[in-house]
PDB file of C-alpha atoms in Angstrom:
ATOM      1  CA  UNK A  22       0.000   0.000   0.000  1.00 44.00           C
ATOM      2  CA  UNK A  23       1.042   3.581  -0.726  1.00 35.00           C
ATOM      3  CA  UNK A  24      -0.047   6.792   0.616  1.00 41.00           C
ATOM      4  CA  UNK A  25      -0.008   9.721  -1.710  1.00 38.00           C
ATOM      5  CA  UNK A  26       0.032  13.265   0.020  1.00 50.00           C
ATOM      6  CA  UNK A  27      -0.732  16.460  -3.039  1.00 49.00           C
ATOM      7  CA  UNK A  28      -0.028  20.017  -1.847  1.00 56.00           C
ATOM      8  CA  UNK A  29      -0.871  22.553  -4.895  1.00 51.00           C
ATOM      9  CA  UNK A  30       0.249  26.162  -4.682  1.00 53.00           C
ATOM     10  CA  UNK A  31      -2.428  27.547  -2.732  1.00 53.00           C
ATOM     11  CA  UNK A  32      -1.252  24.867   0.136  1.00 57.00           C
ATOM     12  CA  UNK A  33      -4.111  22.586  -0.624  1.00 57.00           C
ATOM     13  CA  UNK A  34      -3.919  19.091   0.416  1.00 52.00           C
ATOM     14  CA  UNK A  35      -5.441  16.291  -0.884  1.00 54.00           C
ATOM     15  CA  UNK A  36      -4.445  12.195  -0.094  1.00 49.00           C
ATOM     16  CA  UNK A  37      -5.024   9.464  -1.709  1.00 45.00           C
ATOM     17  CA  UNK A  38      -4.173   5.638  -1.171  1.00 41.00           C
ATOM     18  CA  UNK A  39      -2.942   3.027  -3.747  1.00 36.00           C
ATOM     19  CA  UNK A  40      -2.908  -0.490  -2.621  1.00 44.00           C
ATOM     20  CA  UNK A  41      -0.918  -3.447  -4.809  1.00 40.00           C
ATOM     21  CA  UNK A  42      -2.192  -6.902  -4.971  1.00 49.00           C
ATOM     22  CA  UNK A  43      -0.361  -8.835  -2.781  1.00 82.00           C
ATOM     23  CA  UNK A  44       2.274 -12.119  -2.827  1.00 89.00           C
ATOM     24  CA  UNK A  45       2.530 -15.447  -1.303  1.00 95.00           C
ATOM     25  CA  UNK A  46       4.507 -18.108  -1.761  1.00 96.00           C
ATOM     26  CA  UNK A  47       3.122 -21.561  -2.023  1.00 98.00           C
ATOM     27  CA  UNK A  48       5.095 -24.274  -1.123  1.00 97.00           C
ATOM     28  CA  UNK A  49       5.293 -27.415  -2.977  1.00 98.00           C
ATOM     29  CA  UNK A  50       4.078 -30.418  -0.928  1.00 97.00           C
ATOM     30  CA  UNK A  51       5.499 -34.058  -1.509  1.00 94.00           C
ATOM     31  CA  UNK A  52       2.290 -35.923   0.233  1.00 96.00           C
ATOM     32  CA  UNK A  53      -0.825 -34.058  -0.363  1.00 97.00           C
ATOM     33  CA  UNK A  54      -2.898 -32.849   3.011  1.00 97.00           C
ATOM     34  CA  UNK A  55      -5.601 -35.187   3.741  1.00 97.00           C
ATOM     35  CA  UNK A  56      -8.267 -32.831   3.263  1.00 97.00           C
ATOM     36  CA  UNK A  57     -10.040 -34.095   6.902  1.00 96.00           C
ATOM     37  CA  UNK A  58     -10.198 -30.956   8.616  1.00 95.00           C
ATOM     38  CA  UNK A  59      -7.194 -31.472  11.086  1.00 95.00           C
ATOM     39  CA  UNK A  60      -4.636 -29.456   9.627  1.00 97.00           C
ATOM     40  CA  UNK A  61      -1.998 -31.805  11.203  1.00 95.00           C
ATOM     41  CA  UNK A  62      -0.251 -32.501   8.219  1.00 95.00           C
ATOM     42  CA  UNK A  63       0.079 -28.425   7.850  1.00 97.00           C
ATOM     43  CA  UNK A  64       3.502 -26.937   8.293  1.00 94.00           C
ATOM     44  CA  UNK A  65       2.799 -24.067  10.960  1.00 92.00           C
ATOM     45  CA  UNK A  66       5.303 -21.791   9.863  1.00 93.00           C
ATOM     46  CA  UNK A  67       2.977 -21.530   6.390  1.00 94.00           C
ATOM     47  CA  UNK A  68       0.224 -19.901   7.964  1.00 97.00           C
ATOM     48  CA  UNK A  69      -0.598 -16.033   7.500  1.00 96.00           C
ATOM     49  CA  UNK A  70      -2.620 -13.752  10.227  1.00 97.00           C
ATOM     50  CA  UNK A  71      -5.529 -11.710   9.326  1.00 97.00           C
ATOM     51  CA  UNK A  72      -7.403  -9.824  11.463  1.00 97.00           C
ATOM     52  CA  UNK A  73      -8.258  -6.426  12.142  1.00 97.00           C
ATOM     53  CA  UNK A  74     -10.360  -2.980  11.159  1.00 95.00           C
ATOM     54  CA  UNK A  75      -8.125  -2.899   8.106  1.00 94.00           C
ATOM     55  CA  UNK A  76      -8.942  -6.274   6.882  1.00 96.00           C
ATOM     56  CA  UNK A  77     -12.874  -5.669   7.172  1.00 97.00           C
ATOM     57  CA  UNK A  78     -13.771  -5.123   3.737  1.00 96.00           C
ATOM     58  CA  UNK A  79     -17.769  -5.717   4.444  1.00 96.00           C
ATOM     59  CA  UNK A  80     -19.526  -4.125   8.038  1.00 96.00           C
ATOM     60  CA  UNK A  81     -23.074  -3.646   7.237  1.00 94.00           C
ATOM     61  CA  UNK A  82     -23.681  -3.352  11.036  1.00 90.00           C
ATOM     62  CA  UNK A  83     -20.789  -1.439  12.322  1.00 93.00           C
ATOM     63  CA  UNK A  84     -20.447  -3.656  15.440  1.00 91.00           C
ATOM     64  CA  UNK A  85     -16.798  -5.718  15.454  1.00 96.00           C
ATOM     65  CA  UNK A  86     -15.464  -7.176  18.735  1.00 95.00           C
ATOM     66  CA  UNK A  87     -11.700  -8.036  17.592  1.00 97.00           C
ATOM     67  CA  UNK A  88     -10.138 -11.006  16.721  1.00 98.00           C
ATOM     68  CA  UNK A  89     -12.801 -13.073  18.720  1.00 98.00           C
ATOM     69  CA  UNK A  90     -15.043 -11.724  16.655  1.00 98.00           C
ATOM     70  CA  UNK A  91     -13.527 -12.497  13.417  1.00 98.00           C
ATOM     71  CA  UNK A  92     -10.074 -13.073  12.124  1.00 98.00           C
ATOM     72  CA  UNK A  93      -8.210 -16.204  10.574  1.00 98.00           C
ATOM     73  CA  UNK A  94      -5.006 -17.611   9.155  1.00 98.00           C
ATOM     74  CA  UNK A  95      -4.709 -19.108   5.989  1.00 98.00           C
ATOM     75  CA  UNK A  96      -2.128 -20.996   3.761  1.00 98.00           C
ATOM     76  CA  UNK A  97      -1.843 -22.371   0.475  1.00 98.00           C
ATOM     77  CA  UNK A  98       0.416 -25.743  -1.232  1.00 98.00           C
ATOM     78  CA  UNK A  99      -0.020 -27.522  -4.245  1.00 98.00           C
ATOM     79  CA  UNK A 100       1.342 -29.846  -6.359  1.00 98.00           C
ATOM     80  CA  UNK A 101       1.278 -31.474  -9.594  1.00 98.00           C
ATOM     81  CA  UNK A 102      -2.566 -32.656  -9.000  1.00 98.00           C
ATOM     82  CA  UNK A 103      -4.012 -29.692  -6.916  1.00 98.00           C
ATOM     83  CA  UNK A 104      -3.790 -26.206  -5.305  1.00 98.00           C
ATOM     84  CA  UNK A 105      -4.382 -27.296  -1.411  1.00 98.00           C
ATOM     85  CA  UNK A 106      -5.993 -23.908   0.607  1.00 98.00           C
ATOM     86  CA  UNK A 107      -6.106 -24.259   4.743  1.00 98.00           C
ATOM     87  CA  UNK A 108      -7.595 -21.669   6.806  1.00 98.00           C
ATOM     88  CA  UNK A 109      -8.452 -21.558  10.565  1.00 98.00           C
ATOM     89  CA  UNK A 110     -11.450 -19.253  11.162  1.00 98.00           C
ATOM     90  CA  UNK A 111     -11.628 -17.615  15.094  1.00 98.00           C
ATOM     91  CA  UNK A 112     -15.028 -16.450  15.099  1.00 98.00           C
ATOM     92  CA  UNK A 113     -17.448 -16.657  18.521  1.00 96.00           C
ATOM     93  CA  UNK A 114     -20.569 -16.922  16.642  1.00 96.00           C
ATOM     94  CA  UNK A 115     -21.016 -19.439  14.100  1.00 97.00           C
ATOM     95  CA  UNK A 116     -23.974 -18.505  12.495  1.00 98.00           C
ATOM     96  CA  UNK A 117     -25.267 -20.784   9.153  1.00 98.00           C
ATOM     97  CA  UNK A 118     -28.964 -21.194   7.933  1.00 97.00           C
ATOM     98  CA  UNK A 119     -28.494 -21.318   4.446  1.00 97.00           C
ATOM     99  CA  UNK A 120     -27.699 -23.506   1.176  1.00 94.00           C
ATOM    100  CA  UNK A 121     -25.581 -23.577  -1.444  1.00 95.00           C
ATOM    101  CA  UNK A 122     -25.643 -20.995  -3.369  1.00 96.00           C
ATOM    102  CA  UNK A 123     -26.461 -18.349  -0.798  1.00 98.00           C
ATOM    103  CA  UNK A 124     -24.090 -20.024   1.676  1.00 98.00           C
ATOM    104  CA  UNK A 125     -22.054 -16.867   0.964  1.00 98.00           C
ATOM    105  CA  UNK A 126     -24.546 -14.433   3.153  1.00 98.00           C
ATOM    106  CA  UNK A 127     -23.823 -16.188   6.162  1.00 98.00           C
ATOM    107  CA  UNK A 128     -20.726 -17.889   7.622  1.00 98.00           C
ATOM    108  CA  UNK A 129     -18.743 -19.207   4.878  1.00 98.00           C
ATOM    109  CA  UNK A 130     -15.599 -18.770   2.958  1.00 98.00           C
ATOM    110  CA  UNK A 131     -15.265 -17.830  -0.335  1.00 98.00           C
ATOM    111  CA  UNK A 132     -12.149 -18.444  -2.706  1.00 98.00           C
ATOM    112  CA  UNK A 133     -11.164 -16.849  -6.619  1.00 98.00           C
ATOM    113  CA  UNK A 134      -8.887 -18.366  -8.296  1.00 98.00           C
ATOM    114  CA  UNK A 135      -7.137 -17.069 -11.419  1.00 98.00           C
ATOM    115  CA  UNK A 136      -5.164 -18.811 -14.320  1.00 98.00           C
ATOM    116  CA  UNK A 137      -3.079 -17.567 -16.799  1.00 97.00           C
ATOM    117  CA  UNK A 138      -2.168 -13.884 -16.541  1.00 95.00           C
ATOM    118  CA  UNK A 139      -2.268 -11.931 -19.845  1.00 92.00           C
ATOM    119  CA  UNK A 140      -1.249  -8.182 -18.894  1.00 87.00           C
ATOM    120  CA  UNK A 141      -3.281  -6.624 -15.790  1.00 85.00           C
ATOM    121  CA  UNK A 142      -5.688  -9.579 -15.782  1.00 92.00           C
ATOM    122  CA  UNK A 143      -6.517 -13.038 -16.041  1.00 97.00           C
ATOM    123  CA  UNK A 144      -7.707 -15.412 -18.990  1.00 96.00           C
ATOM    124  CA  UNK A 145     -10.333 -17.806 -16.485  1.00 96.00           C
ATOM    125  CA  UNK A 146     -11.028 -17.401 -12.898  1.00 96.00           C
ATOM    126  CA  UNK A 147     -13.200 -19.462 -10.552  1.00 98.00           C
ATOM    127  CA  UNK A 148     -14.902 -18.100  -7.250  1.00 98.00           C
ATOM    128  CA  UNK A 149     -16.082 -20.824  -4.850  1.00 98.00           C
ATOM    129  CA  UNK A 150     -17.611 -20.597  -1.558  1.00 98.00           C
ATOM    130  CA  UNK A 151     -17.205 -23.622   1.208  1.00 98.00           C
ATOM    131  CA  UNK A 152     -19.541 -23.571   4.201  1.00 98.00           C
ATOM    132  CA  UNK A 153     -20.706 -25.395   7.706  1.00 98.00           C
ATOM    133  CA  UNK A 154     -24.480 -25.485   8.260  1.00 98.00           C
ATOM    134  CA  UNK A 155     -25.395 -25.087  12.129  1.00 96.00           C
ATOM    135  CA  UNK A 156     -28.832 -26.586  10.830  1.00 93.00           C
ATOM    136  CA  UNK A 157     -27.819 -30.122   9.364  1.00 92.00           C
ATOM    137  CA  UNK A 158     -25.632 -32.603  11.316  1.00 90.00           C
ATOM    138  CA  UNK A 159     -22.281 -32.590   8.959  1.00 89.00           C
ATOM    139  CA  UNK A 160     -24.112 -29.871   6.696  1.00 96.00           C
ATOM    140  CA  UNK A 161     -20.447 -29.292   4.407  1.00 97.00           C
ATOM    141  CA  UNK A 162     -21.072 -27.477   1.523  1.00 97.00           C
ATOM    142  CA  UNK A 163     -19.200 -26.402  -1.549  1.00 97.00           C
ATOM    143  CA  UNK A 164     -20.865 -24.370  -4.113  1.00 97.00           C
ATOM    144  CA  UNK A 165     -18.830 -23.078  -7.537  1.00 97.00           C
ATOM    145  CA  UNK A 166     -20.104 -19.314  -8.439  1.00 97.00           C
ATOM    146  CA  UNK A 167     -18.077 -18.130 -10.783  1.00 96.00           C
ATOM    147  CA  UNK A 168     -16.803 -20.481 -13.110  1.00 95.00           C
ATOM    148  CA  UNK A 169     -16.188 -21.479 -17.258  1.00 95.00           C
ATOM    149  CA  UNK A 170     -18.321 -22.783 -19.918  1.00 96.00           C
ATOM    150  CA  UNK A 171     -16.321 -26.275 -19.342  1.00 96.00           C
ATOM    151  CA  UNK A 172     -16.473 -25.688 -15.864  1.00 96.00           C
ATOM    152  CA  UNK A 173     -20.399 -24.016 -15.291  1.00 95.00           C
ATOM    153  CA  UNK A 174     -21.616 -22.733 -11.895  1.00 96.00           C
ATOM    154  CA  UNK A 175     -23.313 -25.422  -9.625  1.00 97.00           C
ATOM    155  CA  UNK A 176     -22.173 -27.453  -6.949  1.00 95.00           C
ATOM    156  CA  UNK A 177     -18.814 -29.401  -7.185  1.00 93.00           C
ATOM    157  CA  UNK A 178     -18.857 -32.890  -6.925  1.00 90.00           C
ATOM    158  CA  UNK A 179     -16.919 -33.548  -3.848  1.00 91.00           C
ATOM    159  CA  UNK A 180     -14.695 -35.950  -5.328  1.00 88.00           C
ATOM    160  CA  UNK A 181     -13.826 -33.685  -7.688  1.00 93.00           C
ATOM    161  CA  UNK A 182     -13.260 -30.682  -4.913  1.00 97.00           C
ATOM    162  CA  UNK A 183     -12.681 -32.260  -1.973  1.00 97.00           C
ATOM    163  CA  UNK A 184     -12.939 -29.793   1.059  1.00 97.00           C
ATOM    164  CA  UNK A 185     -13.972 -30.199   4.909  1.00 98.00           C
ATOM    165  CA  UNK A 186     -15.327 -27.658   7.174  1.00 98.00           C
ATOM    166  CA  UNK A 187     -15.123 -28.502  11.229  1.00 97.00           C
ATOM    167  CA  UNK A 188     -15.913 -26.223  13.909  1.00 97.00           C
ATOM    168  CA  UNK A 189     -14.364 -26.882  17.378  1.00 96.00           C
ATOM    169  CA  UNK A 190     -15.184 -24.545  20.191  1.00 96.00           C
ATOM    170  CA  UNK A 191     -14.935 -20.957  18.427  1.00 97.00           C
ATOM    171  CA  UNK A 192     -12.700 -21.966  15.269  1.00 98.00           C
ATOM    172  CA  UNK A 193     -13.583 -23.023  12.200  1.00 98.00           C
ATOM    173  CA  UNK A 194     -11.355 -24.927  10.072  1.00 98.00           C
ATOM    174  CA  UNK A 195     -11.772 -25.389   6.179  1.00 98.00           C
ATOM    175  CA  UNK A 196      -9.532 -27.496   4.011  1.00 98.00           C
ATOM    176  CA  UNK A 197      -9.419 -27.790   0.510  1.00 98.00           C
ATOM    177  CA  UNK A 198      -7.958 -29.540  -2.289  1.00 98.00           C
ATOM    178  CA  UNK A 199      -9.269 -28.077  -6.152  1.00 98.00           C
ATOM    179  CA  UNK A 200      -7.267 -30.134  -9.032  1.00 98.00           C
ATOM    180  CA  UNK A 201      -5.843 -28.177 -11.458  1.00 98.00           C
ATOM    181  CA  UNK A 202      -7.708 -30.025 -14.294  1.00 97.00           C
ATOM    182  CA  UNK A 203     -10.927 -29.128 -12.529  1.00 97.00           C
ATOM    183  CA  UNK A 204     -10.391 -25.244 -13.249  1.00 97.00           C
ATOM    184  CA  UNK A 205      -9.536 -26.197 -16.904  1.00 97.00           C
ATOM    185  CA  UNK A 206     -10.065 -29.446 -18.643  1.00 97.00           C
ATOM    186  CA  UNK A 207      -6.406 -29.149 -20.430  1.00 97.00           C
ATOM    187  CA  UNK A 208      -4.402 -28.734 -17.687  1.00 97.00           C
ATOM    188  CA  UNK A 209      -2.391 -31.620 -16.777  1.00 95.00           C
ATOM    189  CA  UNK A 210      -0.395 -30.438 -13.927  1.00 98.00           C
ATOM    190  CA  UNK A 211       0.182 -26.619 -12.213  1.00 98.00           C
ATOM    191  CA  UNK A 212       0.113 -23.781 -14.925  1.00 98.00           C
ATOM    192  CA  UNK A 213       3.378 -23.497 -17.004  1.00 97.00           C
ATOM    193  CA  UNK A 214       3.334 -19.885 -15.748  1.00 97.00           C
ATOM    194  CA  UNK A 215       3.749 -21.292 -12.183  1.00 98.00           C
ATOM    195  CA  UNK A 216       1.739 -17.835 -10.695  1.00 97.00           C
ATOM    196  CA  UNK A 217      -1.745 -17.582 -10.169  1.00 98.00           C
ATOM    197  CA  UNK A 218      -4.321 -15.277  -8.850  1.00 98.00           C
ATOM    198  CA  UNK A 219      -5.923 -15.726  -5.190  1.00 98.00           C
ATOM    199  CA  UNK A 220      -8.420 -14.158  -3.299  1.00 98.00           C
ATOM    200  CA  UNK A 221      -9.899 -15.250   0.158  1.00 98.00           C
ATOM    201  CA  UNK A 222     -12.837 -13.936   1.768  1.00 98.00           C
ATOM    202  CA  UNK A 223     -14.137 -14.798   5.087  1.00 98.00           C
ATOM    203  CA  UNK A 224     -18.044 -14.233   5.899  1.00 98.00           C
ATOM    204  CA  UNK A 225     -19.572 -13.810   9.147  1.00 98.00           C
ATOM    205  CA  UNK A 226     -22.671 -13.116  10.818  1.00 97.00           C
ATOM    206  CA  UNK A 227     -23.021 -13.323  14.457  1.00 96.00           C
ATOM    207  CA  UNK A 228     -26.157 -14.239  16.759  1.00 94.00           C
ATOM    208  CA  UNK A 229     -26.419 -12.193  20.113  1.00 89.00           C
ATOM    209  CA  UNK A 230     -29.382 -12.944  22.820  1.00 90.00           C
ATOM    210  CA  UNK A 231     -30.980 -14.474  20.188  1.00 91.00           C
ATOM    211  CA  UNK A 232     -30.992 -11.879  16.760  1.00 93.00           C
ATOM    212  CA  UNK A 233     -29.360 -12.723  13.986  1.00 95.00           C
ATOM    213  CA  UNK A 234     -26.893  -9.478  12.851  1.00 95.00           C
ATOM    214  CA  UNK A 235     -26.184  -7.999   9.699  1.00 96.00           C
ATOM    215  CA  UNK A 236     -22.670  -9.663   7.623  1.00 97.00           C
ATOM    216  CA  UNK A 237     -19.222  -8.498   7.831  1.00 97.00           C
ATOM    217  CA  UNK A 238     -16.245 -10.016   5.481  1.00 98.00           C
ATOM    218  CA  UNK A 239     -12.622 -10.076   6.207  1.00 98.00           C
ATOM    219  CA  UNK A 240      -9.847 -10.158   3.208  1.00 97.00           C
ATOM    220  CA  UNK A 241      -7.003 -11.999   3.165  1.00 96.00           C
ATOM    221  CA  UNK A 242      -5.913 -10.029  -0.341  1.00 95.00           C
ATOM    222  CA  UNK A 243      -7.972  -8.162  -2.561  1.00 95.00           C
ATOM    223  CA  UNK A 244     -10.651  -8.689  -5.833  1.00 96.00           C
ATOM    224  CA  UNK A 245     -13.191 -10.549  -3.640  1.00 96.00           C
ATOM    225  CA  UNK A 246     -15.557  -7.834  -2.854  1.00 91.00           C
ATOM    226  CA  UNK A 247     -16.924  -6.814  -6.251  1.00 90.00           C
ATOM    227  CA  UNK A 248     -14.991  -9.896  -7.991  1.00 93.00           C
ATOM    228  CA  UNK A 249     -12.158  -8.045  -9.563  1.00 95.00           C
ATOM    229  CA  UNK A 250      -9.563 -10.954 -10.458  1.00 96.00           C
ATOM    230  CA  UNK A 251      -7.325  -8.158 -11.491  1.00 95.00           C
ATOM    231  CA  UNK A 252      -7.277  -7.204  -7.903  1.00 95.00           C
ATOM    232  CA  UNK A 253      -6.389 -10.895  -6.415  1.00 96.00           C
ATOM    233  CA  UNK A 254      -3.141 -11.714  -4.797  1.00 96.00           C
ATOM    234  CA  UNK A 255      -0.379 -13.206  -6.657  1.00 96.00           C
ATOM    235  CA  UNK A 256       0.197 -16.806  -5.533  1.00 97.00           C
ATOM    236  CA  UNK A 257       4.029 -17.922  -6.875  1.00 97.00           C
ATOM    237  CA  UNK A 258       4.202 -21.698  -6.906  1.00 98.00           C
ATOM    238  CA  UNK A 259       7.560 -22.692  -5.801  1.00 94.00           C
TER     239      UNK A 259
END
């Protein structure tokens, strides 16, 4: 992020803010996770923090109580079969009445993924959005928005997209394993380019003395919001 600070000749000021899409390294991972919700075949030191005023990118209410009330870490491996996303989700009110496709209004996460970057943008992106209901025993669901004419919005077959969502005391952990050949029918392995666009988005809505509030988001990068791929993070597959 840069700040920009303009003073003209009559001493007027005027600021402005530019903020770059940021990087991550993903590791290469010999074994692939077992995509059970434990995370115990996650290398700690992989994880990323987000939390904070400056990561809410969606408030409607106005009301956040700090990292208990939202905030998460998040990493990302893959290998020649899959891109492999982890995050663990504090949050003291999981909150989940939905389905499917309008999973994403409640608590959820929600992923983009781009391929193939051809100048500021992308040639295909995905946006998916993995959920926990707090209605159905086991209620994991996975639901592609955003998607390709090979690769249509719907809901993913889960051997296909494997993911798991568990919630133990107030975290919520989701895991998730999307094969490269499931974001285009022609890949084989990782994109040649070996760089691909990312952006995480973490939903919440709480439930005090009984009312349901309004939904906040947190952002691990950018693009989610108003689904700007341009605007993802840039994911470097070492």
């Amino acid at each position: 992020m840069l700040n920009l600070t303009f003073t003209d000749s009559f001493s007027s000021v005027s600021k402005n803010r530019i903020e770059f899409p940021s990087s991550y390294a993903a590791r290469k991972v010999q074994s692939p996770p077992a995509i059970n919700g434990s995370l115990e075949d996650w290398q700690l030191e992989l994880f990323q923090s987000v939390s904070g005023l400056d990561r809410l990118k969606i408030n409607h209410d106005g009301v956040f109580g700090g990292d208990a009330d939202l905030s998460f870490r998040f990493a990302v491996q893959y290998d020649e079969n899959a891109l492999y996303i982890a995050l663990k989700v504090r949050d003291d009110s999981h909150c989940q009445e939905l389905w499917d496709s309008d999973s994403w209004k409640e608590d959820s996460m929600q992923v983009g993924i781009a391929l193939h970057p051809e100048g500021s943008d992308w040639k295909l992106f995905h946006k998916f959005c993995f959920a926990l209901s707090t209605k159905v025993k086991d209620g994991v669901m996975g639901f592609r928005h955003n998607g390709t004419p090979e690769f249509p919005p719907g809901k993913p077959a889960q051997d296909i997209v494997r993911h798991s969502v568990k919630r133990e005391g107030d975290e919520t952990v989701y895991e998730i394993a999307i094969p490269w050949n499931s974001m285009e029918k022609s890949l084989k392995t990782f994109p040649d380019e070996k760089i691909i666009g990312l952006g995480i988005f973490v939903n919440d809505v709480d439930v005090i003395n009984g009312v349901k509030g309004k939904r906040k988001a947190m952002e691990a990068f950018g693009g989610m919001g108003y689904t700007l791929p341009k605007d993802f993070g840039k994911i470097m597959l070492k």
